[in-house]
Amino acid sequence: MPLILVTTSPRVAPGLLSHQAWQILRSGPVLTGAAAHPQLPYLAEAGIDVEVVEPDPRALAARAVAETVVWLAEDDEDFMRAVGHAAIALDEPPLIEVVPGSYDLPGARVLDLVAVMDRLRTECPWDRKQTHETLVPYLLEEAYEVLETIEQGDYPALREELGDLLLQVVFHARVAEGFDMDDVAAGIVEKLVRRHPHVFGSVRAESADEVNDNWEAIKAAERASQGRESALDGVPLGQPALSLAAQLLRRAERAGAPEALSAGVGQGVARELFDLVRRAADAGLDAEAELRAAARAYRDRVRAWETR
């Protein structure tokens, strides 16, 4: 006789089960070890009786030898693994079948992060007292740590650093009073769809350059609709100076500004630095990244000198 394990995801609304799962749940005795399983009210409404029992892998495996048993699981991989081991230990092990009643869609684990952040904001004294302003240093720090792992090619560490950065986004969304994480996600989805008409609309774009041209044209139309006339509107002046100069140069070039405007800007060292940024851009280089690479090389030389 089979032991059928029906798995469900806590990230999917209760009651939304696959057709196969509903059929199986009506096929025989249904057991669960979770008295608060979110599916229970919906199964009861459908006339399906579920017996709540003490989770006992050996007893469950032994019962399945004599009759078909359906086990309604709840995020309990360790228990299901123990059931498998108990079944193998029997002289006549039952057939074990796993049926996904519901399963996560891509991105579903972000719901867990939102739920954890909501609880932290409510129950943790430190998280509760934070504001957008107090969180700024952490946002910058996490962004730079992501940058460092990429520069070092440490991609295994990148997963963790991206998680730390994502936490900052969710944290700010939770702190906000006029919007929440859903609004943040909806806003960027709307923007991405709007700026990719070659994917979500009828516009044709055969190359990355065409995509970029469409993107800039759409951004220009958005600025005009918002009453922002300058191509330089929206450039964050608080960013590092080299990347700031590079972004201003890119924006001005796309707007058709004369190249002569970038000559002789500033005085002394400032003029030299700005000119270097312009020359790097002309060469297709990122001045900020180039200087960071040189700084890392210097750091390595100093460390080697210290240990000589």
mmCIF file of N, CA and C in Angstrom, residues 23-126:
data_model
loop_
_atom_site.group_PDB
_atom_site.id
_atom_site.type_symbol
_atom_site.label_atom_id
_atom_site.label_comp_id
_atom_site.label_asym_id
_atom_site.label_seq_id
_atom_site.Cartn_x
_atom_site.Cartn_y
_atom_site.Cartn_z
ATOM 1 N N GLN A 23 -7.821 15.224 -5.328
ATOM 2 C CA GLN A 23 -8.263 13.847 -5.552
ATOM 3 C C GLN A 23 -7.668 12.902 -4.522
ATOM 4 N N ILE A 24 -6.388 13.054 -4.236
ATOM 5 C CA ILE A 24 -5.719 12.169 -3.291
ATOM 6 C C ILE A 24 -6.245 12.379 -1.881
ATOM 7 N N LEU A 25 -6.495 13.632 -1.508
ATOM 8 C CA LEU A 25 -6.992 13.915 -0.169
ATOM 9 C C LEU A 25 -8.379 13.305 0.066
ATOM 10 N N ARG A 26 -9.083 12.995 -1.009
ATOM 11 C CA ARG A 26 -10.403 12.369 -0.894
ATOM 12 C C ARG A 26 -10.326 10.846 -1.006
ATOM 13 N N SER A 27 -9.099 10.305 -1.192
ATOM 14 C CA SER A 27 -8.964 8.881 -1.500
ATOM 15 C C SER A 27 -8.798 7.979 -0.285
ATOM 16 N N GLY A 28 -8.454 8.512 0.869
ATOM 17 C CA GLY A 28 -8.219 7.643 2.012
ATOM 18 C C GLY A 28 -8.048 8.448 3.276
ATOM 19 N N PRO A 29 -7.710 7.780 4.372
ATOM 20 C CA PRO A 29 -7.525 8.512 5.624
ATOM 21 C C PRO A 29 -6.391 9.530 5.491
ATOM 22 N N VAL A 30 -6.658 10.736 5.960
ATOM 23 C CA VAL A 30 -5.677 11.820 5.885
ATOM 24 C C VAL A 30 -5.188 12.129 7.290
ATOM 25 N N LEU A 31 -3.882 12.123 7.457
ATOM 26 C CA LEU A 31 -3.272 12.421 8.743
ATOM 27 C C LEU A 31 -2.368 13.644 8.614
ATOM 28 N N THR A 32 -2.162 14.328 9.720
ATOM 29 C CA THR A 32 -1.199 15.419 9.772
ATOM 30 C C THR A 32 -0.667 15.527 11.188
ATOM 31 N N GLY A 33 0.506 16.078 11.311
ATOM 32 C CA GLY A 33 1.083 16.271 12.635
ATOM 33 C C GLY A 33 0.952 17.695 13.104
ATOM 34 N N ALA A 34 0.274 18.546 12.317
ATOM 35 C CA ALA A 34 0.170 19.973 12.641
ATOM 36 C C ALA A 34 -1.282 20.347 12.893
ATOM 37 N N ALA A 35 -1.600 20.590 14.145
ATOM 38 C CA ALA A 35 -2.977 20.958 14.488
ATOM 39 C C ALA A 35 -3.365 22.310 13.914
ATOM 40 N N ALA A 36 -2.370 23.150 13.639
ATOM 41 C CA ALA A 36 -2.656 24.489 13.106
ATOM 42 C C ALA A 36 -2.341 24.579 11.611
ATOM 43 N N HIS A 37 -2.322 23.445 10.916
ATOM 44 C CA HIS A 37 -2.025 23.463 9.490
ATOM 45 C C HIS A 37 -3.030 24.385 8.788
ATOM 46 N N PRO A 38 -2.551 25.333 7.985
ATOM 47 C CA PRO A 38 -3.460 26.317 7.374
ATOM 48 C C PRO A 38 -4.468 25.711 6.406
ATOM 49 N N GLN A 39 -4.234 24.496 5.945
ATOM 50 C CA GLN A 39 -5.172 23.891 5.006
ATOM 51 C C GLN A 39 -6.381 23.257 5.692
ATOM 52 N N LEU A 40 -6.298 23.007 6.995
ATOM 53 C CA LEU A 40 -7.352 22.254 7.682
ATOM 54 C C LEU A 40 -8.749 22.869 7.534
ATOM 55 N N PRO A 41 -8.917 24.178 7.719
ATOM 56 C CA PRO A 41 -10.277 24.733 7.573
ATOM 57 C C PRO A 41 -10.851 24.509 6.180
ATOM 58 N N TYR A 42 -10.010 24.570 5.165
ATOM 59 C CA TYR A 42 -10.491 24.431 3.795
ATOM 60 C C TYR A 42 -10.824 22.982 3.473
ATOM 61 N N LEU A 43 -10.028 22.066 4.036
ATOM 62 C CA LEU A 43 -10.349 20.655 3.848
ATOM 63 C C LEU A 43 -11.645 20.300 4.573
ATOM 64 N N ALA A 44 -11.833 20.846 5.763
ATOM 65 C CA ALA A 44 -13.072 20.594 6.505
ATOM 66 C C ALA A 44 -14.269 21.123 5.734
ATOM 67 N N GLU A 45 -14.116 22.285 5.127
ATOM 68 C CA GLU A 45 -15.200 22.876 4.343
ATOM 69 C C GLU A 45 -15.544 21.994 3.147
ATOM 70 N N ALA A 46 -14.504 21.299 2.625
ATOM 71 C CA ALA A 46 -14.724 20.412 1.476
ATOM 72 C C ALA A 46 -15.201 19.028 1.917
ATOM 73 N N GLY A 47 -15.404 18.820 3.217
ATOM 74 C CA GLY A 47 -15.891 17.546 3.715
ATOM 75 C C GLY A 47 -14.815 16.491 3.877
ATOM 76 N N ILE A 48 -13.572 16.906 3.986
ATOM 77 C CA ILE A 48 -12.452 15.974 4.140
ATOM 78 C C ILE A 48 -12.009 15.988 5.594
ATOM 79 N N ASP A 49 -12.102 14.829 6.232
ATOM 80 C CA ASP A 49 -11.693 14.712 7.633
ATOM 81 C C ASP A 49 -10.185 14.484 7.707
ATOM 82 N N VAL A 50 -9.538 15.250 8.564
ATOM 83 C CA VAL A 50 -8.093 15.101 8.770
ATOM 84 C C VAL A 50 -7.857 14.801 10.247
ATOM 85 N N GLU A 51 -7.146 13.710 10.504
ATOM 86 C CA GLU A 51 -6.828 13.329 11.880
ATOM 87 C C GLU A 51 -5.465 13.895 12.269
ATOM 88 N N VAL A 52 -5.438 14.658 13.347
ATOM 89 C CA VAL A 52 -4.176 15.210 13.845
ATOM 90 C C VAL A 52 -3.566 14.192 14.807
ATOM 91 N N VAL A 53 -2.357 13.741 14.486
ATOM 92 C CA VAL A 53 -1.697 12.712 15.288
ATOM 93 C C VAL A 53 -0.306 13.196 15.685
ATOM 94 N N GLU A 54 0.275 12.504 16.651
ATOM 95 C CA GLU A 54 1.657 12.780 17.041
ATOM 96 C C GLU A 54 2.574 12.283 15.922
ATOM 97 N N PRO A 55 3.430 13.139 15.398
ATOM 98 C CA PRO A 55 4.313 12.706 14.307
ATOM 99 C C PRO A 55 5.207 11.555 14.742
ATOM 100 N N ASP A 56 4.993 10.382 14.155
ATOM 101 C CA ASP A 56 5.761 9.184 14.494
ATOM 102 C C ASP A 56 6.135 8.494 13.186
ATOM 103 N N PRO A 57 7.341 8.688 12.700
ATOM 104 C CA PRO A 57 7.738 8.126 11.405
ATOM 105 C C PRO A 57 7.553 6.619 11.327
ATOM 106 N N ARG A 58 7.935 5.885 12.357
ATOM 107 C CA ARG A 58 7.824 4.427 12.324
ATOM 108 C C ARG A 58 6.372 3.977 12.265
ATOM 109 N N ALA A 59 5.532 4.576 13.100
ATOM 110 C CA ALA A 59 4.115 4.207 13.115
ATOM 111 C C ALA A 59 3.453 4.531 11.787
ATOM 112 N N LEU A 60 3.816 5.658 11.201
ATOM 113 C CA LEU A 60 3.228 6.060 9.928
ATOM 114 C C LEU A 60 3.636 5.094 8.820
ATOM 115 N N ALA A 61 4.929 4.749 8.783
ATOM 116 C CA ALA A 61 5.404 3.818 7.754
ATOM 117 C C ALA A 61 4.764 2.448 7.929
ATOM 118 N N ALA A 62 4.633 1.992 9.166
ATOM 119 C CA ALA A 62 4.041 0.681 9.429
ATOM 120 C C ALA A 62 2.568 0.652 9.041
ATOM 121 N N ARG A 63 1.844 1.729 9.295
ATOM 122 C CA ARG A 63 0.418 1.772 8.958
ATOM 123 C C ARG A 63 0.224 1.722 7.446
ATOM 124 N N ALA A 64 1.151 2.332 6.711
ATOM 125 C CA ALA A 64 1.025 2.363 5.256
ATOM 126 C C ALA A 64 1.263 0.997 4.622
ATOM 127 N N VAL A 65 1.794 0.050 5.375
ATOM 128 C CA VAL A 65 1.972 -1.305 4.848
ATOM 129 C C VAL A 65 0.612 -1.968 4.645
ATOM 130 N N ALA A 66 -0.344 -1.673 5.510
ATOM 131 C CA ALA A 66 -1.644 -2.331 5.474
ATOM 132 C C ALA A 66 -2.704 -1.541 4.720
ATOM 133 N N GLU A 67 -2.564 -0.217 4.628
ATOM 134 C CA GLU A 67 -3.587 0.598 3.971
ATOM 135 C C GLU A 67 -2.967 1.844 3.360
ATOM 136 N N THR A 68 -3.694 2.432 2.450
ATOM 137 C CA THR A 68 -3.252 3.685 1.851
ATOM 138 C C THR A 68 -3.406 4.807 2.869
ATOM 139 N N VAL A 69 -2.325 5.521 3.096
ATOM 140 C CA VAL A 69 -2.345 6.615 4.065
ATOM 141 C C VAL A 69 -1.892 7.892 3.361
ATOM 142 N N VAL A 70 -2.635 8.953 3.607
ATOM 143 C CA VAL A 70 -2.268 10.271 3.066
ATOM 144 C C VAL A 70 -1.790 11.136 4.215
ATOM 145 N N TRP A 71 -0.589 11.665 4.070
ATOM 146 C CA TRP A 71 -0.017 12.529 5.110
ATOM 147 C C TRP A 71 0.039 13.962 4.588
ATOM 148 N N LEU A 72 -0.624 14.856 5.289
ATOM 149 C CA LEU A 72 -0.616 16.272 4.922
ATOM 150 C C LEU A 72 0.585 16.928 5.588
ATOM 151 N N ALA A 73 1.601 17.215 4.800
ATOM 152 C CA ALA A 73 2.857 17.725 5.347
ATOM 153 C C ALA A 73 2.811 19.239 5.500
ATOM 154 N N GLU A 74 3.707 19.732 6.340
ATOM 155 C CA GLU A 74 3.819 21.184 6.549
ATOM 156 C C GLU A 74 5.284 21.549 6.772
ATOM 157 N N ASP A 75 6.010 21.785 5.673
ATOM 158 C CA ASP A 75 7.380 22.263 5.759
ATOM 159 C C ASP A 75 8.201 21.466 6.779
ATOM 160 N N ASP A 76 8.088 20.136 6.709
ATOM 161 C CA ASP A 76 8.766 19.284 7.688
ATOM 162 C C ASP A 76 9.628 18.236 6.969
ATOM 163 N N GLU A 77 10.650 18.710 6.287
ATOM 164 C CA GLU A 77 11.519 17.835 5.505
ATOM 165 C C GLU A 77 12.206 16.795 6.381
ATOM 166 N N ASP A 78 12.602 17.194 7.584
ATOM 167 C CA ASP A 78 13.275 16.243 8.481
ATOM 168 C C ASP A 78 12.354 15.079 8.822
ATOM 169 N N PHE A 79 11.086 15.383 9.078
ATOM 170 C CA PHE A 79 10.133 14.321 9.402
ATOM 171 C C PHE A 79 9.933 13.385 8.209
ATOM 172 N N MET A 80 9.780 13.958 7.020
ATOM 173 C CA MET A 80 9.563 13.128 5.837
ATOM 174 C C MET A 80 10.788 12.268 5.543
ATOM 175 N N ARG A 81 11.966 12.820 5.803
ATOM 176 C CA ARG A 81 13.187 12.036 5.632
ATOM 177 C C ARG A 81 13.209 10.869 6.626
ATOM 178 N N ALA A 82 12.762 11.143 7.849
ATOM 179 C CA ALA A 82 12.712 10.090 8.872
ATOM 180 C C ALA A 82 11.703 9.010 8.496
ATOM 181 N N VAL A 83 10.604 9.400 7.865
ATOM 182 C CA VAL A 83 9.620 8.429 7.401
ATOM 183 C C VAL A 83 10.235 7.517 6.347
ATOM 184 N N GLY A 84 11.019 8.114 5.468
ATOM 185 C CA GLY A 84 11.679 7.321 4.436
ATOM 186 C C GLY A 84 12.623 6.293 5.030
ATOM 187 N N HIS A 85 13.406 6.714 6.020
ATOM 188 C CA HIS A 85 14.328 5.785 6.680
ATOM 189 C C HIS A 85 13.555 4.680 7.407
ATOM 190 N N ALA A 86 12.444 5.037 8.057
ATOM 191 C CA ALA A 86 11.628 4.049 8.780
ATOM 192 C C ALA A 86 11.019 3.043 7.815
ATOM 193 N N ALA A 87 10.602 3.514 6.637
ATOM 194 C CA ALA A 87 10.002 2.618 5.655
ATOM 195 C C ALA A 87 11.029 1.626 5.125
ATOM 196 N N ILE A 88 12.233 2.084 4.850
ATOM 197 C CA ILE A 88 13.285 1.208 4.327
ATOM 198 C C ILE A 88 13.631 0.117 5.331
ATOM 199 N N ALA A 89 13.495 0.432 6.616
ATOM 200 C CA ALA A 89 13.844 -0.539 7.658
ATOM 201 C C ALA A 89 12.824 -1.666 7.785
ATOM 202 N N LEU A 90 11.644 -1.517 7.187
ATOM 203 C CA LEU A 90 10.609 -2.543 7.273
ATOM 204 C C LEU A 90 10.910 -3.699 6.317
ATOM 205 N N ASP A 91 10.424 -4.885 6.652
ATOM 206 C CA ASP A 91 10.621 -6.050 5.776
ATOM 207 C C ASP A 91 9.928 -5.837 4.440
ATOM 208 N N GLU A 92 8.737 -5.271 4.481
ATOM 209 C CA GLU A 92 8.006 -4.960 3.252
ATOM 210 C C GLU A 92 7.675 -3.470 3.247
ATOM 211 N N PRO A 93 8.614 -2.660 2.832
ATOM 212 C CA PRO A 93 8.400 -1.202 2.882
ATOM 213 C C PRO A 93 7.274 -0.765 1.961
ATOM 214 N N PRO A 94 6.475 0.199 2.409
ATOM 215 C CA PRO A 94 5.402 0.716 1.557
ATOM 216 C C PRO A 94 5.969 1.612 0.460
ATOM 217 N N LEU A 95 5.209 1.748 -0.597
ATOM 218 C CA LEU A 95 5.575 2.684 -1.650
ATOM 219 C C LEU A 95 5.303 4.102 -1.150
ATOM 220 N N ILE A 96 6.280 4.968 -1.274
ATOM 221 C CA ILE A 96 6.111 6.361 -0.828
ATOM 222 C C ILE A 96 6.039 7.262 -2.054
ATOM 223 N N GLU A 97 4.986 8.041 -2.104
ATOM 224 C CA GLU A 97 4.779 8.957 -3.219
ATOM 225 C C GLU A 97 4.622 10.380 -2.674
ATOM 226 N N VAL A 98 5.299 11.308 -3.292
ATOM 227 C CA VAL A 98 5.192 12.711 -2.891
ATOM 228 C C VAL A 98 4.389 13.460 -3.954
ATOM 229 N N VAL A 99 3.337 14.113 -3.511
ATOM 230 C CA VAL A 99 2.476 14.872 -4.418
ATOM 231 C C VAL A 99 2.490 16.341 -4.005
ATOM 232 N N PRO A 100 2.994 17.235 -4.860
ATOM 233 C CA PRO A 100 2.960 18.666 -4.523
ATOM 234 C C PRO A 100 1.530 19.199 -4.588
ATOM 235 N N GLY A 101 1.007 19.583 -3.440
ATOM 236 C CA GLY A 101 -0.313 20.188 -3.423
ATOM 237 C C GLY A 101 -0.244 21.640 -3.861
ATOM 238 N N SER A 102 0.800 22.298 -3.452
ATOM 239 C CA SER A 102 1.103 23.658 -3.889
ATOM 240 C C SER A 102 2.609 23.839 -3.764
ATOM 241 N N TYR A 103 3.147 24.720 -4.563
ATOM 242 C CA TYR A 103 4.600 24.904 -4.547
ATOM 243 C C TYR A 103 4.936 26.360 -4.847
ATOM 244 N N ASP A 104 6.133 26.727 -4.452
ATOM 245 C CA ASP A 104 6.552 28.123 -4.579
ATOM 246 C C ASP A 104 6.795 28.511 -6.032
ATOM 247 N N LEU A 105 6.371 29.704 -6.375
ATOM 248 C CA LEU A 105 6.762 30.307 -7.637
ATOM 249 C C LEU A 105 8.083 31.043 -7.433
ATOM 250 N N PRO A 106 8.822 31.351 -8.516
ATOM 251 C CA PRO A 106 10.074 32.097 -8.357
ATOM 252 C C PRO A 106 9.847 33.404 -7.593
ATOM 253 N N GLY A 107 10.689 33.667 -6.621
ATOM 254 C CA GLY A 107 10.573 34.886 -5.833
ATOM 255 C C GLY A 107 9.714 34.745 -4.591
ATOM 256 N N ALA A 108 9.147 33.552 -4.386
ATOM 257 C CA ALA A 108 8.223 33.382 -3.260
ATOM 258 C C ALA A 108 8.906 33.567 -1.914
ATOM 259 N N ARG A 109 10.220 33.266 -1.840
ATOM 260 C CA ARG A 109 10.882 33.388 -0.547
ATOM 261 C C ARG A 109 11.026 34.844 -0.103
ATOM 262 N N VAL A 110 10.833 35.769 -1.012
ATOM 263 C CA VAL A 110 10.832 37.180 -0.609
ATOM 264 C C VAL A 110 9.688 37.434 0.366
ATOM 265 N N LEU A 111 8.603 36.661 0.241
ATOM 266 C CA LEU A 111 7.489 36.792 1.185
ATOM 267 C C LEU A 111 7.948 36.475 2.603
ATOM 268 N N ASP A 112 8.852 35.491 2.729
ATOM 269 C CA ASP A 112 9.381 35.162 4.052
ATOM 270 C C ASP A 112 10.148 36.345 4.630
ATOM 271 N N LEU A 113 10.941 36.995 3.776
ATOM 272 C CA LEU A 113 11.719 38.145 4.240
ATOM 273 C C LEU A 113 10.802 39.272 4.689
ATOM 274 N N VAL A 114 9.760 39.521 3.936
ATOM 275 C CA VAL A 114 8.800 40.568 4.312
ATOM 276 C C VAL A 114 8.157 40.231 5.659
ATOM 277 N N ALA A 115 7.806 38.953 5.853
ATOM 278 C CA ALA A 115 7.176 38.544 7.112
ATOM 279 C C ALA A 115 8.144 38.665 8.284
ATOM 280 N N VAL A 116 9.411 38.260 8.074
ATOM 281 C CA VAL A 116 10.410 38.367 9.136
ATOM 282 C C VAL A 116 10.661 39.833 9.486
ATOM 283 N N MET A 117 10.763 40.677 8.456
ATOM 284 C CA MET A 117 11.007 42.097 8.706
ATOM 285 C C MET A 117 9.833 42.729 9.440
ATOM 286 N N ASP A 118 8.632 42.316 9.119
ATOM 287 C CA ASP A 118 7.450 42.852 9.809
ATOM 288 C C ASP A 118 7.491 42.490 11.287
ATOM 289 N N ARG A 119 7.913 41.261 11.588
ATOM 290 C CA ARG A 119 7.986 40.841 12.984
ATOM 291 C C ARG A 119 9.107 41.574 13.716
ATOM 292 N N LEU A 120 10.257 41.740 13.043
ATOM 293 C CA LEU A 120 11.371 42.456 13.676
ATOM 294 C C LEU A 120 10.980 43.900 13.980
ATOM 295 N N ARG A 121 10.293 44.514 13.034
ATOM 296 C CA ARG A 121 9.891 45.907 13.220
ATOM 297 C C ARG A 121 8.918 46.051 14.384
ATOM 298 N N THR A 122 8.179 44.988 14.654
ATOM 299 C CA THR A 122 7.184 45.013 15.729
ATOM 300 C C THR A 122 7.768 44.620 17.080
ATOM 301 N N GLU A 123 8.663 43.611 17.080
ATOM 302 C CA GLU A 123 9.088 43.010 18.342
ATOM 303 C C GLU A 123 10.517 43.332 18.767
ATOM 304 N N CYS A 124 11.374 43.775 17.851
ATOM 305 C CA CYS A 124 12.775 44.055 18.207
ATOM 306 C C CYS A 124 12.956 45.536 18.530
ATOM 307 N N PRO A 125 13.445 45.882 19.716
ATOM 308 C CA PRO A 125 13.618 47.298 20.084
ATOM 309 C C PRO A 125 14.529 48.058 19.129
ATOM 310 N N TRP A 126 15.607 47.404 18.668
ATOM 311 C CA TRP A 126 16.537 48.103 17.760
ATOM 312 C C TRP A 126 15.890 48.362 16.412
#
